[in-house]
Amino acid sequence: MENTETDRLEIKILPGGPAVIKGDFTVIGPDGKPFVPDQTQKHSGVAFCRCGRSGNQPFCDGSHGKP
């Protein structure tokens, strides 16, 4: 099966920041329900916190950049 741009999964680890995941995927929450990203945001994908500081775990809220 050949990948196309629409079904390509990209995981990018940002230095000192989150793991950003873009592409065709589903995130299942602890309640067993799929997480639906906010489509009104300018970027697509999901950013997962790697530093443990986010108040919106497991998602990044930018806290890694705060003193």
mmCIF file of N, CA and C in Angstrom:
data_model
loop_
_atom_site.group_PDB
_atom_site.id
_atom_site.type_symbol
_atom_site.label_atom_id
_atom_site.label_comp_id
_atom_site.label_asym_id
_atom_site.label_seq_id
_atom_site.Cartn_x
_atom_site.Cartn_y
_atom_site.Cartn_z
ATOM 1 N N MET A 1 0.850 -1.181 0.000
ATOM 2 C CA MET A 1 0.000 0.000 0.000
ATOM 3 C C MET A 1 0.892 1.240 0.000
ATOM 4 N N GLU A 2 0.649 2.149 -0.903
ATOM 5 C CA GLU A 2 1.449 3.362 -1.018
ATOM 6 C C GLU A 2 0.846 4.486 -0.187
ATOM 7 N N ASN A 3 1.692 5.177 0.598
ATOM 8 C CA ASN A 3 1.223 6.308 1.392
ATOM 9 C C ASN A 3 0.975 7.510 0.506
ATOM 10 N N THR A 4 -0.050 8.267 0.837
ATOM 11 C CA THR A 4 -0.304 9.524 0.170
ATOM 12 C C THR A 4 -0.108 10.633 1.190
ATOM 13 N N GLU A 5 -0.064 11.860 0.728
ATOM 14 C CA GLU A 5 0.131 12.996 1.637
ATOM 15 C C GLU A 5 -0.989 13.069 2.673
ATOM 16 N N THR A 6 -2.214 12.640 2.321
ATOM 17 C CA THR A 6 -3.336 12.761 3.236
ATOM 18 C C THR A 6 -3.304 11.732 4.348
ATOM 19 N N ASP A 7 -2.645 10.583 4.160
ATOM 20 C CA ASP A 7 -2.620 9.584 5.222
ATOM 21 C C ASP A 7 -1.242 9.464 5.871
ATOM 22 N N ARG A 8 -0.366 10.378 5.556
ATOM 23 C CA ARG A 8 0.975 10.369 6.119
ATOM 24 C C ARG A 8 0.941 10.822 7.577
ATOM 25 N N LEU A 9 1.635 10.113 8.427
ATOM 26 C CA LEU A 9 1.744 10.463 9.839
ATOM 27 C C LEU A 9 3.120 11.047 10.084
ATOM 28 N N GLU A 10 3.155 12.222 10.717
ATOM 29 C CA GLU A 10 4.422 12.881 11.014
ATOM 30 C C GLU A 10 4.501 13.135 12.510
ATOM 31 N N ILE A 11 5.597 12.715 13.131
ATOM 32 C CA ILE A 11 5.837 12.975 14.550
ATOM 33 C C ILE A 11 7.132 13.761 14.630
ATOM 34 N N LYS A 12 7.042 14.964 15.168
ATOM 35 C CA LYS A 12 8.209 15.834 15.262
ATOM 36 C C LYS A 12 8.465 16.162 16.728
ATOM 37 N N ILE A 13 9.666 15.847 17.203
ATOM 38 C CA ILE A 13 10.055 16.156 18.574
ATOM 39 C C ILE A 13 10.746 17.512 18.550
ATOM 40 N N LEU A 14 10.141 18.508 19.182
ATOM 41 C CA LEU A 14 10.712 19.845 19.190
ATOM 42 C C LEU A 14 11.720 19.969 20.337
ATOM 43 N N PRO A 15 12.907 20.503 20.071
ATOM 44 C CA PRO A 15 13.917 20.650 21.119
ATOM 45 C C PRO A 15 13.379 21.505 22.275
ATOM 46 N N GLY A 16 13.373 20.953 23.465
ATOM 47 C CA GLY A 16 12.885 21.670 24.638
ATOM 48 C C GLY A 16 11.391 21.907 24.631
ATOM 49 N N GLY A 17 10.681 21.246 23.728
ATOM 50 C CA GLY A 17 9.239 21.462 23.604
ATOM 51 C C GLY A 17 8.486 20.159 23.455
ATOM 52 N N PRO A 18 7.292 20.241 22.901
ATOM 53 C CA PRO A 18 6.418 19.076 22.814
ATOM 54 C C PRO A 18 6.754 18.139 21.660
ATOM 55 N N ALA A 19 6.051 17.029 21.643
ATOM 56 C CA ALA A 19 6.045 16.115 20.508
ATOM 57 C C ALA A 19 4.792 16.471 19.709
ATOM 58 N N VAL A 20 4.980 16.920 18.473
ATOM 59 C CA VAL A 20 3.863 17.347 17.634
ATOM 60 C C VAL A 20 3.553 16.244 16.637
ATOM 61 N N ILE A 21 2.295 15.830 16.610
ATOM 62 C CA ILE A 21 1.865 14.746 15.733
ATOM 63 C C ILE A 21 0.842 15.291 14.748
ATOM 64 N N LYS A 22 1.106 15.066 13.449
ATOM 65 C CA LYS A 22 0.212 15.518 12.389
ATOM 66 C C LYS A 22 -0.058 14.349 11.450
ATOM 67 N N GLY A 23 -1.207 14.363 10.832
ATOM 68 C CA GLY A 23 -1.541 13.333 9.865
ATOM 69 C C GLY A 23 -2.843 12.655 10.208
ATOM 70 N N ASP A 24 -3.008 11.474 9.675
ATOM 71 C CA ASP A 24 -4.230 10.704 9.866
ATOM 72 C C ASP A 24 -4.046 9.787 11.076
ATOM 73 N N PHE A 25 -4.620 10.166 12.210
ATOM 74 C CA PHE A 25 -4.504 9.364 13.426
ATOM 75 C C PHE A 25 -5.676 9.675 14.342
ATOM 76 N N THR A 26 -5.860 8.857 15.340
ATOM 77 C CA THR A 26 -6.897 9.058 16.340
ATOM 78 C C THR A 26 -6.257 8.968 17.714
ATOM 79 N N VAL A 27 -6.585 9.917 18.577
ATOM 80 C CA VAL A 27 -6.130 9.893 19.964
ATOM 81 C C VAL A 27 -7.318 9.448 20.805
ATOM 82 N N ILE A 28 -7.140 8.369 21.553
ATOM 83 C CA ILE A 28 -8.204 7.846 22.414
ATOM 84 C C ILE A 28 -7.904 8.267 23.847
ATOM 85 N N GLY A 29 -8.854 8.949 24.480
ATOM 86 C CA GLY A 29 -8.689 9.414 25.854
ATOM 87 C C GLY A 29 -8.893 8.293 26.857
ATOM 88 N N PRO A 30 -8.603 8.586 28.137
ATOM 89 C CA PRO A 30 -8.756 7.573 29.177
ATOM 90 C C PRO A 30 -10.198 7.090 29.351
ATOM 91 N N ASP A 31 -11.148 7.887 28.852
ATOM 92 C CA ASP A 31 -12.558 7.492 28.922
ATOM 93 C C ASP A 31 -12.960 6.603 27.750
ATOM 94 N N GLY A 32 -11.989 6.313 26.845
ATOM 95 C CA GLY A 32 -12.265 5.464 25.694
ATOM 96 C C GLY A 32 -12.847 6.198 24.505
ATOM 97 N N LYS A 33 -13.039 7.512 24.646
ATOM 98 C CA LYS A 33 -13.610 8.307 23.562
ATOM 99 C C LYS A 33 -12.495 8.991 22.777
ATOM 100 N N PRO A 34 -12.698 9.141 21.459
ATOM 101 C CA PRO A 34 -11.683 9.823 20.654
ATOM 102 C C PRO A 34 -11.635 11.313 20.977
ATOM 103 N N PHE A 35 -10.423 11.855 20.979
ATOM 104 C CA PHE A 35 -10.207 13.279 21.159
ATOM 105 C C PHE A 35 -10.325 13.936 19.793
ATOM 106 N N VAL A 36 -11.096 15.015 19.698
ATOM 107 C CA VAL A 36 -11.260 15.731 18.443
ATOM 108 C C VAL A 36 -10.537 17.067 18.586
ATOM 109 N N PRO A 37 -9.452 17.284 17.815
ATOM 110 C CA PRO A 37 -8.719 18.546 17.914
ATOM 111 C C PRO A 37 -9.573 19.747 17.535
ATOM 112 N N ASP A 38 -9.248 20.888 18.109
ATOM 113 C CA ASP A 38 -9.935 22.142 17.815
ATOM 114 C C ASP A 38 -9.600 22.560 16.390
ATOM 115 N N GLN A 39 -10.559 22.484 15.494
ATOM 116 C CA GLN A 39 -10.335 22.796 14.082
ATOM 117 C C GLN A 39 -10.245 24.299 13.820
ATOM 118 N N THR A 40 -10.511 25.132 14.842
ATOM 119 C CA THR A 40 -10.434 26.571 14.652
ATOM 120 C C THR A 40 -9.007 27.083 14.830
ATOM 121 N N GLN A 41 -8.112 26.249 15.346
ATOM 122 C CA GLN A 41 -6.736 26.667 15.536
ATOM 123 C C GLN A 41 -6.031 26.765 14.189
ATOM 124 N N LYS A 42 -5.009 27.625 14.117
ATOM 125 C CA LYS A 42 -4.306 27.859 12.862
ATOM 126 C C LYS A 42 -3.478 26.663 12.435
ATOM 127 N N HIS A 43 -3.011 25.856 13.376
ATOM 128 C CA HIS A 43 -2.173 24.708 13.040
ATOM 129 C C HIS A 43 -2.997 23.425 13.129
ATOM 130 N N SER A 44 -2.518 22.417 12.450
ATOM 131 C CA SER A 44 -3.192 21.131 12.525
ATOM 132 C C SER A 44 -2.322 20.187 13.337
ATOM 133 N N GLY A 45 -2.931 19.195 13.902
ATOM 134 C CA GLY A 45 -2.174 18.226 14.678
ATOM 135 C C GLY A 45 -2.377 18.407 16.169
ATOM 136 N N VAL A 46 -1.620 17.622 16.918
ATOM 137 C CA VAL A 46 -1.718 17.624 18.369
ATOM 138 C C VAL A 46 -0.314 17.715 18.938
ATOM 139 N N ALA A 47 -0.134 18.527 19.981
ATOM 140 C CA ALA A 47 1.158 18.654 20.650
ATOM 141 C C ALA A 47 1.053 18.013 22.032
ATOM 142 N N PHE A 48 1.857 16.976 22.240
ATOM 143 C CA PHE A 48 1.878 16.288 23.525
ATOM 144 C C PHE A 48 3.006 16.826 24.390
ATOM 145 N N CYS A 49 2.702 17.119 25.649
ATOM 146 C CA CYS A 49 3.678 17.633 26.607
ATOM 147 C C CYS A 49 4.750 16.585 26.880
ATOM 148 N N ARG A 50 6.017 17.041 26.920
ATOM 149 C CA ARG A 50 7.129 16.163 27.281
ATOM 150 C C ARG A 50 7.793 16.615 28.579
ATOM 151 N N CYS A 51 7.467 17.841 29.050
ATOM 152 C CA CYS A 51 8.160 18.374 30.227
ATOM 153 C C CYS A 51 7.415 18.099 31.527
ATOM 154 N N GLY A 52 6.117 17.804 31.455
ATOM 155 C CA GLY A 52 5.331 17.534 32.654
ATOM 156 C C GLY A 52 4.735 18.776 33.299
ATOM 157 N N ARG A 53 4.962 19.961 32.734
ATOM 158 C CA ARG A 53 4.477 21.216 33.335
ATOM 159 C C ARG A 53 3.094 21.649 32.856
ATOM 160 N N SER A 54 2.611 21.082 31.788
ATOM 161 C CA SER A 54 1.346 21.520 31.208
ATOM 162 C C SER A 54 0.189 21.341 32.176
ATOM 163 N N GLY A 55 -0.677 22.335 32.214
ATOM 164 C CA GLY A 55 -1.902 22.242 32.999
ATOM 165 C C GLY A 55 -3.014 21.569 32.221
ATOM 166 N N ASN A 56 -2.704 21.126 31.013
ATOM 167 C CA ASN A 56 -3.683 20.490 30.129
ATOM 168 C C ASN A 56 -3.166 19.116 29.689
ATOM 169 N N GLN A 57 -2.592 18.373 30.624
ATOM 170 C CA GLN A 57 -2.012 17.061 30.318
ATOM 171 C C GLN A 57 -3.021 16.162 29.617
ATOM 172 N N PRO A 58 -2.615 15.388 28.651
ATOM 173 C CA PRO A 58 -1.258 15.143 28.183
ATOM 174 C C PRO A 58 -0.819 16.117 27.090
ATOM 175 N N PHE A 59 -1.608 17.171 26.858
ATOM 176 C CA PHE A 59 -1.337 18.092 25.771
ATOM 177 C C PHE A 59 -0.469 19.262 26.232
ATOM 178 N N CYS A 60 0.291 19.818 25.321
ATOM 179 C CA CYS A 60 1.164 20.949 25.613
ATOM 180 C C CYS A 60 0.340 22.232 25.694
ATOM 181 N N ASP A 61 0.635 23.072 26.698
ATOM 182 C CA ASP A 61 0.001 24.385 26.785
ATOM 183 C C ASP A 61 1.033 25.518 26.754
ATOM 184 N N GLY A 62 2.279 25.161 26.422
ATOM 185 C CA GLY A 62 3.340 26.168 26.335
ATOM 186 C C GLY A 62 4.063 26.427 27.633
ATOM 187 N N SER A 63 3.730 25.701 28.687
ATOM 188 C CA SER A 63 4.351 25.922 29.993
ATOM 189 C C SER A 63 5.847 25.675 30.002
ATOM 190 N N HIS A 64 6.358 24.876 29.071
ATOM 191 C CA HIS A 64 7.791 24.587 29.027
ATOM 192 C C HIS A 64 8.613 25.841 28.763
ATOM 193 N N GLY A 65 8.004 26.846 28.166
ATOM 194 C CA GLY A 65 8.713 28.083 27.848
ATOM 195 C C GLY A 65 8.616 29.137 28.929
ATOM 196 N N LYS A 66 7.871 28.860 29.993
ATOM 197 C CA LYS A 66 7.695 29.836 31.089
ATOM 198 C C LYS A 66 8.765 29.612 32.151
ATOM 199 N N PRO A 67 9.268 30.708 32.742
ATOM 200 C CA PRO A 67 10.302 30.565 33.789
ATOM 201 C C PRO A 67 9.778 29.889 35.037
#
